[in-house]
């Protein structure tokens, strides 16, 4: 973990085959970072075989020849952690893309390195401990106002700690010592942490608070807990990326880490232009101020794509250790798995299922296991929630990445191409999706939303389930052949789908729906269902009940910010319409 | 330049050369056969013992007596302004009888990735004059939007109609067209060329032709040559460039062929495991750069083997490109041109290029409503086949009729019919007006009152 960049050993290249190269005469350990060739391209040792050291290179290797030098830095692949992370946009190995534009223009050329954090910028440091205080690993020494987020400067996790000898307020760069301990240890704001190693915590807790996302089908039907894990698998065009972006925008986490792993360049640009303009519904500040973006697009080097998810989760863990709730979106974990496959095949490893390496399942579970609600070393409570998009080939969920992911994650949001084709968005299939957090979160919903919420949710799920069964019959005999009561059930299910489940991400109001509004909307639908049932018992026909005009006004509620008066008006009309049915 | 005569093995398109001095990865190689012909290749794997060279042309004539020259540099493409109006081979050599290209620059054909930070968000609406694209799957400048087709369908007509009609309303600049043919027949190529000549588009086009009987391996560099040219025209000369790549399926077949020759571990259906990354290296070369004038818009065409959209080629393409336009056999059989099925079609960048300031404020919601209504009507067709029309409710019957109307009026148009976006949207309203107003749940009241024909007539009358 020392800062020295001094080269310990020199070797020579023996073979180059795409992003995988072989060196000889190099004294190396697994996952050491090495510099390859005359241009000193960055690489990482991934296999040692006798004399041969096999290296994955994070940059394009065209033109590199056997015989060129290879040097070992003796360090493992690590990220720089400290003030300056927020609002940054990095590639897969934490090079700031903005700096790269300055250094090498509009295209990503190779052989340029750039530190993850600015080493010149001075940050205002305010100590929270004083000389003589005893501090241990993970303890907060002071704070820096980074954006609207307070960045807590901590004793590095592997430090022994001790008594503070000297600490002072002032402007410091990330390299300058802000605190000296009695034993002479100097602590700067900058920490380096190897990306493949989880940061230590005191304790992992069970998740019992939902991550509120403002998306009705997620919060309402299939919630994820803070510190939980979720997967969004779906074929292309079913809305994975939009859903991920909605979560990044609106989830009530304090910090968002968004990893664009092997995805489209234009999409990352969209995030980049949109986030600074959007307001955080909680704080009113630009969303970008709480966001770290990692963009390793599909045509950027494949080895850096492999590293990008580790870079992202390490940054997420760092903010978690400060006591923040962090949500991490990885779009898409399938591209990450493919990067593993590509490198594995260059290594000529024995392939597992569909050519993926045999360690695919282990890598996926190691990654998702880094999520969680924890007590950090300094006693603060924080969490990392991980939401991974999966892009199954041909939309086939039985493929290895989807299957291995589902064995680990607790929430499954199944995207459905059929729904997106009819512009039912978010195109999450309500029958196939599930959340295993329902039980642990039910208490929260009781307390924070309404004691009626949990039964209401169960009722809605029941109606949707019933609809699916009835649709099978309708497919055979037509809807007129259904009993009266069931015809109304179908109508109520349609209302749940069109009013509650469909949500317009591009509408200024509907894009974020608070829990209280979700409750009001669902309650209104239930109220209609109840009135309909009573009316039918009193002899009303399905046509009469379905023909109630005021219910056609309900969808408009979605687009109104202060919806209460309008909703009340509609419900009054509805009641009088039903009353009229009785008197006729 | 040193010439080696140490060929150890020749297998398919690969030549293995031994006992060389250090050779760079990806380097360009010239191979001189006994009769003096020079063939070109590229280094695929290099080590102290053996260098693997992939030959772009046929290996016929190459033997152990052939001379191998390593050029010491990676493949570069000579580019210049006078390329417009020229026809080149799939390997970049002029084949129109004209002079050699006078190079103003020589550029790497692999092309570096655009730094996402340097990209500017695409948002200029391109009017293609085709309702199913403009209205429901809008193309914007800097987008990559493939056409998913299948054998026997008129995808070439659709691509040509786009190339002919594409314009940015309010701008007089015409698109420069870079056309790369990979493994298509002479007949198809002639069809494209004839249309380019007829419309005068050839003058502002650069054409790369790798035909069906040209070497398959050459196909793997054709799109890269085309895109290098496009990037030069766009980002250095400031043109707005439309790149048409056809047929990407042939490109992928060539990739598989090389993978098999190298005895690589195959991925799905025998295609190499790195096909996603490889295709991304092509498709991602589209976009706009901040502060730079031009743009690259890509329309790759691919034929889905067996009409199967889950086949690895369309599948991986769909995961990289920003949507897809799906050409459909059933519509074609019904005699509808262009037979674009909007349901599986998608444009991911649509929302950036439509609405107030781009097209019209009602565009997004009208499009959603068209989709929802057509999907519903289309589903009912299955039901009608079983229970008959009479068993449908009044509401369902209206949606069923809407689906027919939609195909007949909205989807169907002439090969030379160039509809403006206003015409497309007004036509949409006309069709939506056949449904009861309360069924238009995707559109808010205000827009309905502004654009619904019922109210518009009132306002005018």
Tab-separated table of C-alpha atoms in Angstrom, chain A residues 38-391:
chain	number	residue	atom	x	y	z
A	38	UNK	CA	7.983	0.784	-24.430
A	39	UNK	CA	4.793	2.764	-24.031
A	40	UNK	CA	4.316	1.429	-20.474
A	41	UNK	CA	0.737	0.255	-20.958
A	42	UNK	CA	-1.023	-0.716	-17.772
A	43	UNK	CA	-1.588	-4.418	-17.150
A	44	UNK	CA	-2.290	-6.881	-14.378
A	45	UNK	CA	-0.771	-10.317	-13.712
A	46	UNK	CA	-3.475	-12.948	-14.042
A	47	UNK	CA	-1.545	-16.195	-14.315
A	48	UNK	CA	1.926	-17.474	-13.471
A	49	UNK	CA	3.176	-20.551	-15.217
A	50	UNK	CA	6.815	-21.417	-14.471
A	51	UNK	CA	8.924	-18.751	-16.123
A	52	UNK	CA	5.942	-17.293	-17.940
A	53	UNK	CA	3.942	-14.491	-16.413
A	54	UNK	CA	0.610	-13.903	-18.134
A	55	UNK	CA	-0.723	-10.384	-18.087
A	56	UNK	CA	-4.007	-8.783	-19.112
A	57	UNK	CA	-3.410	-5.373	-20.594
A	58	UNK	CA	-5.888	-2.541	-20.014
A	59	UNK	CA	-5.061	-0.800	-23.259
A	60	UNK	CA	-4.813	-1.715	-26.942
A	61	UNK	CA	-1.742	-3.804	-27.710
A	62	UNK	CA	-1.410	-3.189	-31.468
A	63	UNK	CA	2.204	-2.733	-32.561
A	64	UNK	CA	3.773	-4.128	-29.373
A	65	UNK	CA	6.612	-6.567	-30.145
A	66	UNK	CA	8.206	-9.474	-28.342
A	67	UNK	CA	11.338	-8.353	-26.534
A	68	UNK	CA	9.909	-5.074	-25.287
A	69	UNK	CA	10.363	-4.521	-21.549
A	70	UNK	CA	7.834	-5.281	-18.816
A	71	UNK	CA	8.207	-3.854	-15.342
A	72	UNK	CA	6.431	-4.707	-12.135
A	73	UNK	CA	5.143	-1.929	-9.881
A	74	UNK	CA	4.730	-4.414	-7.042
A	75	UNK	CA	1.307	-2.965	-6.243
A	76	UNK	CA	-2.056	-4.502	-6.801
A	77	UNK	CA	-4.745	-2.769	-8.837
A	78	UNK	CA	-6.026	-0.115	-6.471
A	79	UNK	CA	-8.237	2.944	-6.497
A	80	UNK	CA	-7.545	6.320	-4.966
A	81	UNK	CA	-10.092	7.212	-2.319
A	82	UNK	CA	-10.533	10.686	-0.907
A	83	UNK	CA	-12.211	14.034	-1.578
A	84	UNK	CA	-12.797	14.609	-5.276
A	85	UNK	CA	-14.560	11.329	-6.079
A	86	UNK	CA	-18.019	12.835	-6.311
A	87	UNK	CA	-19.108	14.243	-9.687
A	88	UNK	CA	-16.203	12.378	-11.310
A	89	UNK	CA	-16.493	10.205	-14.353
A	90	UNK	CA	-13.933	7.467	-14.656
A	91	UNK	CA	-12.995	4.706	-17.034
A	92	UNK	CA	-12.746	1.115	-15.711
A	93	UNK	CA	-9.395	1.689	-14.042
A	94	UNK	CA	-10.280	5.023	-12.417
A	95	UNK	CA	-8.708	7.331	-14.957
A	96	UNK	CA	-10.832	10.512	-15.000
A	97	UNK	CA	-12.252	10.837	-18.501
A	98	UNK	CA	-12.278	14.600	-18.272
A	99	UNK	CA	-8.526	14.638	-17.638
A	100	UNK	CA	-7.995	12.180	-20.477
A	101	UNK	CA	-9.727	14.555	-22.902
A	102	UNK	CA	-7.263	17.258	-21.868
A	103	UNK	CA	-4.323	14.928	-22.172
A	104	UNK	CA	-5.096	13.117	-25.391
A	105	UNK	CA	-8.062	14.673	-27.106
A	106	UNK	CA	-11.461	13.347	-28.056
A	107	UNK	CA	-10.399	9.752	-28.628
A	108	UNK	CA	-8.957	7.396	-26.047
A	109	UNK	CA	-5.387	6.732	-27.074
A	110	UNK	CA	-3.113	4.547	-25.058
A	111	UNK	CA	-0.147	4.897	-22.759
A	112	UNK	CA	-1.543	7.822	-20.797
A	113	UNK	CA	-1.990	7.511	-17.083
A	114	UNK	CA	-3.924	9.874	-14.906
A	115	UNK	CA	-4.514	9.707	-11.164
A	116	UNK	CA	-8.070	9.146	-9.976
A	117	UNK	CA	-8.071	12.215	-7.757
A	118	UNK	CA	-6.617	15.656	-8.232
A	119	UNK	CA	-3.372	15.871	-6.280
A	120	UNK	CA	-3.180	19.657	-6.571
A	121	UNK	CA	-6.583	20.764	-5.394
A	122	UNK	CA	-6.739	21.920	-1.780
A	123	UNK	CA	-9.689	20.872	0.340
A	124	UNK	CA	-10.851	22.595	3.532
A	125	UNK	CA	-10.291	20.074	6.306
A	126	UNK	CA	-12.066	20.445	9.648
A	127	UNK	CA	-10.863	18.069	12.378
A	128	UNK	CA	-13.395	16.292	14.543
A	129	UNK	CA	-10.809	14.845	16.938
A	130	UNK	CA	-8.102	16.687	18.851
A	131	UNK	CA	-4.563	16.013	19.937
A	132	UNK	CA	-4.484	13.398	22.658
A	133	UNK	CA	-7.569	11.518	21.410
A	134	UNK	CA	-7.185	7.820	20.828
A	135	UNK	CA	-8.122	6.780	17.283
A	136	UNK	CA	-8.281	3.370	15.646
A	137	UNK	CA	-8.678	2.080	12.109
A	138	UNK	CA	-11.772	3.482	10.405
A	139	UNK	CA	-12.304	6.335	12.868
A	140	UNK	CA	-13.282	9.713	11.481
A	141	UNK	CA	-10.551	12.317	11.907
A	142	UNK	CA	-12.320	15.223	10.304
A	143	UNK	CA	-14.546	16.343	7.488
A	144	UNK	CA	-14.337	18.032	4.108
A	145	UNK	CA	-17.313	19.688	2.455
A	146	UNK	CA	-16.953	17.970	-0.894
A	147	UNK	CA	-20.162	18.919	-2.698
A	148	UNK	CA	-23.294	19.167	-0.641
A	149	UNK	CA	-22.045	15.873	0.764
A	150	UNK	CA	-19.769	15.923	3.779
A	151	UNK	CA	-16.732	13.788	3.064
A	152	UNK	CA	-15.448	12.115	6.198
A	153	UNK	CA	-11.715	11.599	6.405
A	154	UNK	CA	-11.013	8.287	8.101
A	155	UNK	CA	-8.040	6.453	9.532
A	156	UNK	CA	-7.165	3.827	6.869
A	157	UNK	CA	-8.655	0.404	7.671
A	158	UNK	CA	-5.329	-1.348	7.980
A	159	UNK	CA	-3.743	1.263	10.244
A	160	UNK	CA	-2.890	0.321	13.823
A	161	UNK	CA	-4.236	3.609	15.124
A	162	UNK	CA	-2.963	5.282	18.271
A	163	UNK	CA	-2.987	8.603	20.062
A	164	UNK	CA	-3.315	11.765	17.930
A	165	UNK	CA	-0.224	13.941	18.249
A	166	UNK	CA	-1.006	16.710	15.823
A	167	UNK	CA	-4.104	17.625	13.850
A	168	UNK	CA	-5.183	20.998	12.506
A	169	UNK	CA	-7.806	22.616	10.334
A	170	UNK	CA	-6.811	24.144	7.025
A	171	UNK	CA	-6.503	23.645	3.289
A	172	UNK	CA	-4.738	20.448	2.266
A	173	UNK	CA	-4.164	18.483	-0.888
A	174	UNK	CA	-5.059	14.802	-0.677
A	175	UNK	CA	-1.369	13.905	-0.263
A	176	UNK	CA	-0.584	16.267	2.590
A	177	UNK	CA	-0.553	14.971	6.122
A	178	UNK	CA	-3.605	16.101	8.040
A	179	UNK	CA	-2.936	14.121	11.184
A	180	UNK	CA	0.148	12.716	12.909
A	181	UNK	CA	-0.082	9.990	15.526
A	182	UNK	CA	2.155	9.610	18.569
A	183	UNK	CA	4.067	6.761	16.933
A	184	UNK	CA	4.939	9.003	14.013
A	185	UNK	CA	2.363	7.631	11.562
A	186	UNK	CA	1.301	10.344	9.146
A	187	UNK	CA	-2.202	10.208	7.751
A	188	UNK	CA	-3.219	11.987	4.563
A	189	UNK	CA	-6.734	12.263	3.165
A	190	UNK	CA	-5.839	9.928	0.312
A	191	UNK	CA	-6.310	6.200	0.802
A	192	UNK	CA	-5.420	3.533	-1.735
A	193	UNK	CA	-7.387	0.339	-1.607
A	194	UNK	CA	-6.923	-2.766	-3.804
A	195	UNK	CA	-10.141	-3.178	-5.762
A	196	UNK	CA	-10.376	-6.937	-5.528
A	197	UNK	CA	-10.430	-6.953	-1.716
A	198	UNK	CA	-13.605	-5.978	0.179
A	199	UNK	CA	-13.079	-3.198	2.729
A	200	UNK	CA	-13.471	-4.513	6.275
A	201	UNK	CA	-16.509	-3.780	8.445
A	202	UNK	CA	-17.368	-4.422	12.054
A	203	UNK	CA	-20.613	-6.223	11.482
A	204	UNK	CA	-23.168	-6.980	8.771
A	205	UNK	CA	-26.805	-6.330	9.634
A	206	UNK	CA	-30.081	-7.568	8.254
A	207	UNK	CA	-31.753	-5.115	5.899
A	208	UNK	CA	-35.099	-3.792	7.161
A	209	UNK	CA	-35.474	-0.383	5.498
A	210	UNK	CA	-36.532	-0.171	1.856
A	211	UNK	CA	-34.592	1.753	-0.730
A	212	UNK	CA	-37.319	4.066	-1.946
A	213	UNK	CA	-37.056	4.585	-5.662
A	214	UNK	CA	-40.228	6.458	-6.572
A	215	UNK	CA	-41.018	3.705	-9.064
A	216	UNK	CA	-44.425	2.274	-8.252
A	217	UNK	CA	-43.872	-1.302	-9.324
A	218	UNK	CA	-40.602	-1.441	-7.382
A	219	UNK	CA	-41.537	0.316	-4.148
A	220	UNK	CA	-45.086	-0.918	-4.212
A	221	UNK	CA	-44.823	-4.513	-5.305
A	222	UNK	CA	-41.193	-5.676	-5.327
A	223	UNK	CA	-39.153	-3.513	-2.964
A	224	UNK	CA	-35.432	-3.754	-2.440
A	225	UNK	CA	-33.964	-3.082	0.995
A	226	UNK	CA	-31.124	-0.688	1.673
A	227	UNK	CA	-28.080	-2.918	1.529
A	228	UNK	CA	-29.915	-5.452	-0.587
A	229	UNK	CA	-29.180	-6.958	-3.965
A	230	UNK	CA	-31.349	-6.992	-7.057
A	231	UNK	CA	-31.017	-8.170	-10.627
A	232	UNK	CA	-32.763	-6.753	-13.674
A	233	UNK	CA	-32.494	-9.257	-16.498
A	234	UNK	CA	-34.103	-8.576	-19.807
A	235	UNK	CA	-33.608	-8.812	-23.544
A	236	UNK	CA	-32.392	-5.758	-25.401
A	237	UNK	CA	-34.866	-2.986	-25.766
A	238	UNK	CA	-36.875	-4.000	-22.724
A	239	UNK	CA	-35.809	-1.006	-20.687
A	240	UNK	CA	-32.920	-2.167	-18.508
A	241	UNK	CA	-30.951	0.967	-18.938
A	242	UNK	CA	-33.885	3.302	-18.420
A	243	UNK	CA	-34.806	1.428	-15.237
A	244	UNK	CA	-31.217	1.598	-13.988
A	245	UNK	CA	-31.058	5.284	-14.732
A	246	UNK	CA	-34.365	5.885	-12.978
A	247	UNK	CA	-32.950	4.129	-9.916
A	248	UNK	CA	-29.766	6.178	-10.087
A	249	UNK	CA	-31.804	9.341	-10.332
A	250	UNK	CA	-34.507	8.812	-7.768
A	251	UNK	CA	-33.492	6.216	-5.204
A	252	UNK	CA	-33.173	7.723	-1.741
A	253	UNK	CA	-29.560	6.666	-1.315
A	254	UNK	CA	-27.185	9.433	-0.327
A	255	UNK	CA	-24.486	8.378	-2.778
A	256	UNK	CA	-24.935	6.762	-6.181
A	257	UNK	CA	-22.239	4.853	-8.033
A	258	UNK	CA	-23.220	4.135	-11.624
A	259	UNK	CA	-21.122	1.694	-13.631
A	260	UNK	CA	-21.600	1.651	-17.389
A	261	UNK	CA	-19.823	-1.616	-18.031
A	262	UNK	CA	-19.421	-2.432	-21.716
A	263	UNK	CA	-22.423	-0.350	-22.699
A	264	UNK	CA	-23.109	2.377	-25.241
A	265	UNK	CA	-21.123	5.583	-25.428
A	266	UNK	CA	-24.117	7.744	-26.288
A	267	UNK	CA	-25.978	6.409	-23.271
A	268	UNK	CA	-23.192	7.451	-20.931
A	269	UNK	CA	-23.267	10.881	-22.543
A	270	UNK	CA	-26.968	11.025	-21.864
A	271	UNK	CA	-26.303	10.350	-18.181
A	272	UNK	CA	-23.550	12.948	-18.218
A	273	UNK	CA	-25.722	15.665	-19.692
A	274	UNK	CA	-28.831	14.769	-17.739
A	275	UNK	CA	-27.567	14.271	-14.191
A	276	UNK	CA	-26.146	17.729	-13.608
A	277	UNK	CA	-29.459	19.199	-14.737
A	278	UNK	CA	-31.646	17.012	-12.525
A	279	UNK	CA	-32.531	17.793	-8.966
A	280	UNK	CA	-32.291	15.353	-6.141
A	281	UNK	CA	-35.883	15.129	-4.791
A	282	UNK	CA	-34.509	14.901	-1.240
A	283	UNK	CA	-32.067	17.804	-1.221
A	284	UNK	CA	-32.963	19.883	-4.270
A	285	UNK	CA	-29.294	19.843	-5.326
A	286	UNK	CA	-28.085	18.583	-8.709
A	287	UNK	CA	-28.015	14.785	-8.759
A	288	UNK	CA	-24.467	14.838	-10.059
A	289	UNK	CA	-23.239	16.121	-6.696
A	290	UNK	CA	-23.856	12.770	-5.069
A	291	UNK	CA	-22.840	10.636	-8.022
A	292	UNK	CA	-19.705	8.834	-9.173
A	293	UNK	CA	-19.841	7.539	-12.744
A	294	UNK	CA	-17.732	4.803	-14.236
A	295	UNK	CA	-17.946	4.525	-17.986
A	296	UNK	CA	-16.129	1.762	-19.764
A	297	UNK	CA	-18.030	1.570	-23.016
A	298	UNK	CA	-18.190	-1.556	-25.130
A	299	UNK	CA	-15.349	-0.519	-27.429
A	300	UNK	CA	-12.973	0.462	-24.652
A	301	UNK	CA	-10.430	-2.221	-23.669
A	302	UNK	CA	-11.997	-5.412	-22.439
A	303	UNK	CA	-9.662	-5.916	-19.476
A	304	UNK	CA	-10.566	-2.502	-18.095
A	305	UNK	CA	-14.187	-3.548	-18.429
A	306	UNK	CA	-13.453	-6.534	-16.247
A	307	UNK	CA	-11.933	-4.215	-13.626
A	308	UNK	CA	-14.696	-1.585	-13.777
A	309	UNK	CA	-17.168	-3.315	-11.449
A	310	UNK	CA	-14.474	-3.760	-8.804
A	311	UNK	CA	-13.459	-0.118	-9.106
A	312	UNK	CA	-17.090	0.857	-8.633
A	313	UNK	CA	-17.869	-1.288	-5.644
A	314	UNK	CA	-14.692	-0.257	-3.840
A	315	UNK	CA	-15.679	3.395	-4.163
A	316	UNK	CA	-19.172	2.474	-2.937
A	317	UNK	CA	-17.744	0.694	0.105
A	318	UNK	CA	-15.594	3.703	0.919
A	319	UNK	CA	-18.641	5.980	1.173
A	320	UNK	CA	-20.513	3.293	3.094
A	321	UNK	CA	-17.715	3.338	5.675
A	322	UNK	CA	-18.461	7.029	6.246
A	323	UNK	CA	-21.981	6.022	7.255
A	324	UNK	CA	-23.788	6.725	3.990
A	325	UNK	CA	-26.398	4.705	2.182
A	326	UNK	CA	-24.925	3.996	-1.217
A	327	UNK	CA	-26.641	2.461	-4.177
A	328	UNK	CA	-24.609	0.948	-6.951
A	329	UNK	CA	-25.955	0.223	-10.406
A	330	UNK	CA	-23.990	-2.035	-12.706
A	331	UNK	CA	-25.112	-1.944	-16.328
A	332	UNK	CA	-24.489	-4.602	-17.430
A	333	UNK	CA	-23.035	-7.483	-15.428
A	334	UNK	CA	-23.355	-9.673	-18.530
A	335	UNK	CA	-20.731	-7.557	-20.290
A	336	UNK	CA	-18.530	-8.019	-17.273
A	337	UNK	CA	-19.016	-11.776	-17.436
A	338	UNK	CA	-18.236	-11.672	-21.145
A	339	UNK	CA	-15.022	-9.817	-20.439
A	340	UNK	CA	-14.089	-12.664	-18.085
A	341	UNK	CA	-14.969	-15.156	-20.793
A	342	UNK	CA	-12.913	-13.353	-23.381
A	343	UNK	CA	-9.851	-13.238	-21.188
A	344	UNK	CA	-10.328	-16.790	-20.013
A	345	UNK	CA	-10.479	-17.987	-23.600
A	346	UNK	CA	-7.272	-16.110	-24.449
A	347	UNK	CA	-5.690	-17.947	-21.521
A	348	UNK	CA	-6.882	-21.175	-23.104
A	349	UNK	CA	-8.575	-22.166	-19.853
A	350	UNK	CA	-10.970	-25.094	-19.820
A	351	UNK	CA	-14.371	-23.486	-20.442
A	352	UNK	CA	-17.460	-24.100	-18.328
A	353	UNK	CA	-21.019	-23.575	-19.480
A	354	UNK	CA	-21.386	-21.644	-22.792
A	355	UNK	CA	-17.680	-20.875	-22.810
A	356	UNK	CA	-17.800	-18.914	-19.550
A	357	UNK	CA	-14.974	-19.718	-17.153
A	358	UNK	CA	-15.707	-22.214	-14.392
A	359	UNK	CA	-15.168	-19.492	-11.778
A	360	UNK	CA	-18.035	-17.331	-13.122
A	361	UNK	CA	-20.407	-18.236	-10.278
A	362	UNK	CA	-17.731	-17.593	-7.654
A	363	UNK	CA	-16.854	-14.166	-9.093
A	364	UNK	CA	-20.514	-13.135	-9.273
A	365	UNK	CA	-21.249	-14.172	-5.707
A	366	UNK	CA	-18.100	-12.502	-4.387
A	367	UNK	CA	-19.221	-9.307	-6.052
A	368	UNK	CA	-22.808	-9.312	-4.787
A	369	UNK	CA	-21.651	-10.314	-1.316
A	370	UNK	CA	-19.917	-6.938	-1.064
A	371	UNK	CA	-23.394	-5.388	-0.757
A	372	UNK	CA	-25.018	-5.109	2.639
A	373	UNK	CA	-26.117	-2.977	5.537
A	374	UNK	CA	-23.224	-2.753	7.952
A	375	UNK	CA	-21.786	-1.243	11.068
A	376	UNK	CA	-18.507	0.184	9.837
A	377	UNK	CA	-15.252	0.097	11.795
A	378	UNK	CA	-16.067	3.488	13.314
A	379	UNK	CA	-19.494	2.343	14.481
A	380	UNK	CA	-21.510	4.237	11.827
A	381	UNK	CA	-24.306	2.482	10.032
A	382	UNK	CA	-24.104	2.490	6.251
A	383	UNK	CA	-25.146	0.362	3.345
A	384	UNK	CA	-24.326	-0.588	-0.207
A	385	UNK	CA	-27.266	-1.736	-2.308
A	386	UNK	CA	-26.282	-3.429	-5.544
A	387	UNK	CA	-28.567	-3.481	-8.557
A	388	UNK	CA	-27.134	-5.395	-11.467
A	389	UNK	CA	-28.551	-5.415	-14.962
A	390	UNK	CA	-28.231	-8.701	-16.805
A	391	UNK	CA	-28.448	-8.939	-20.594
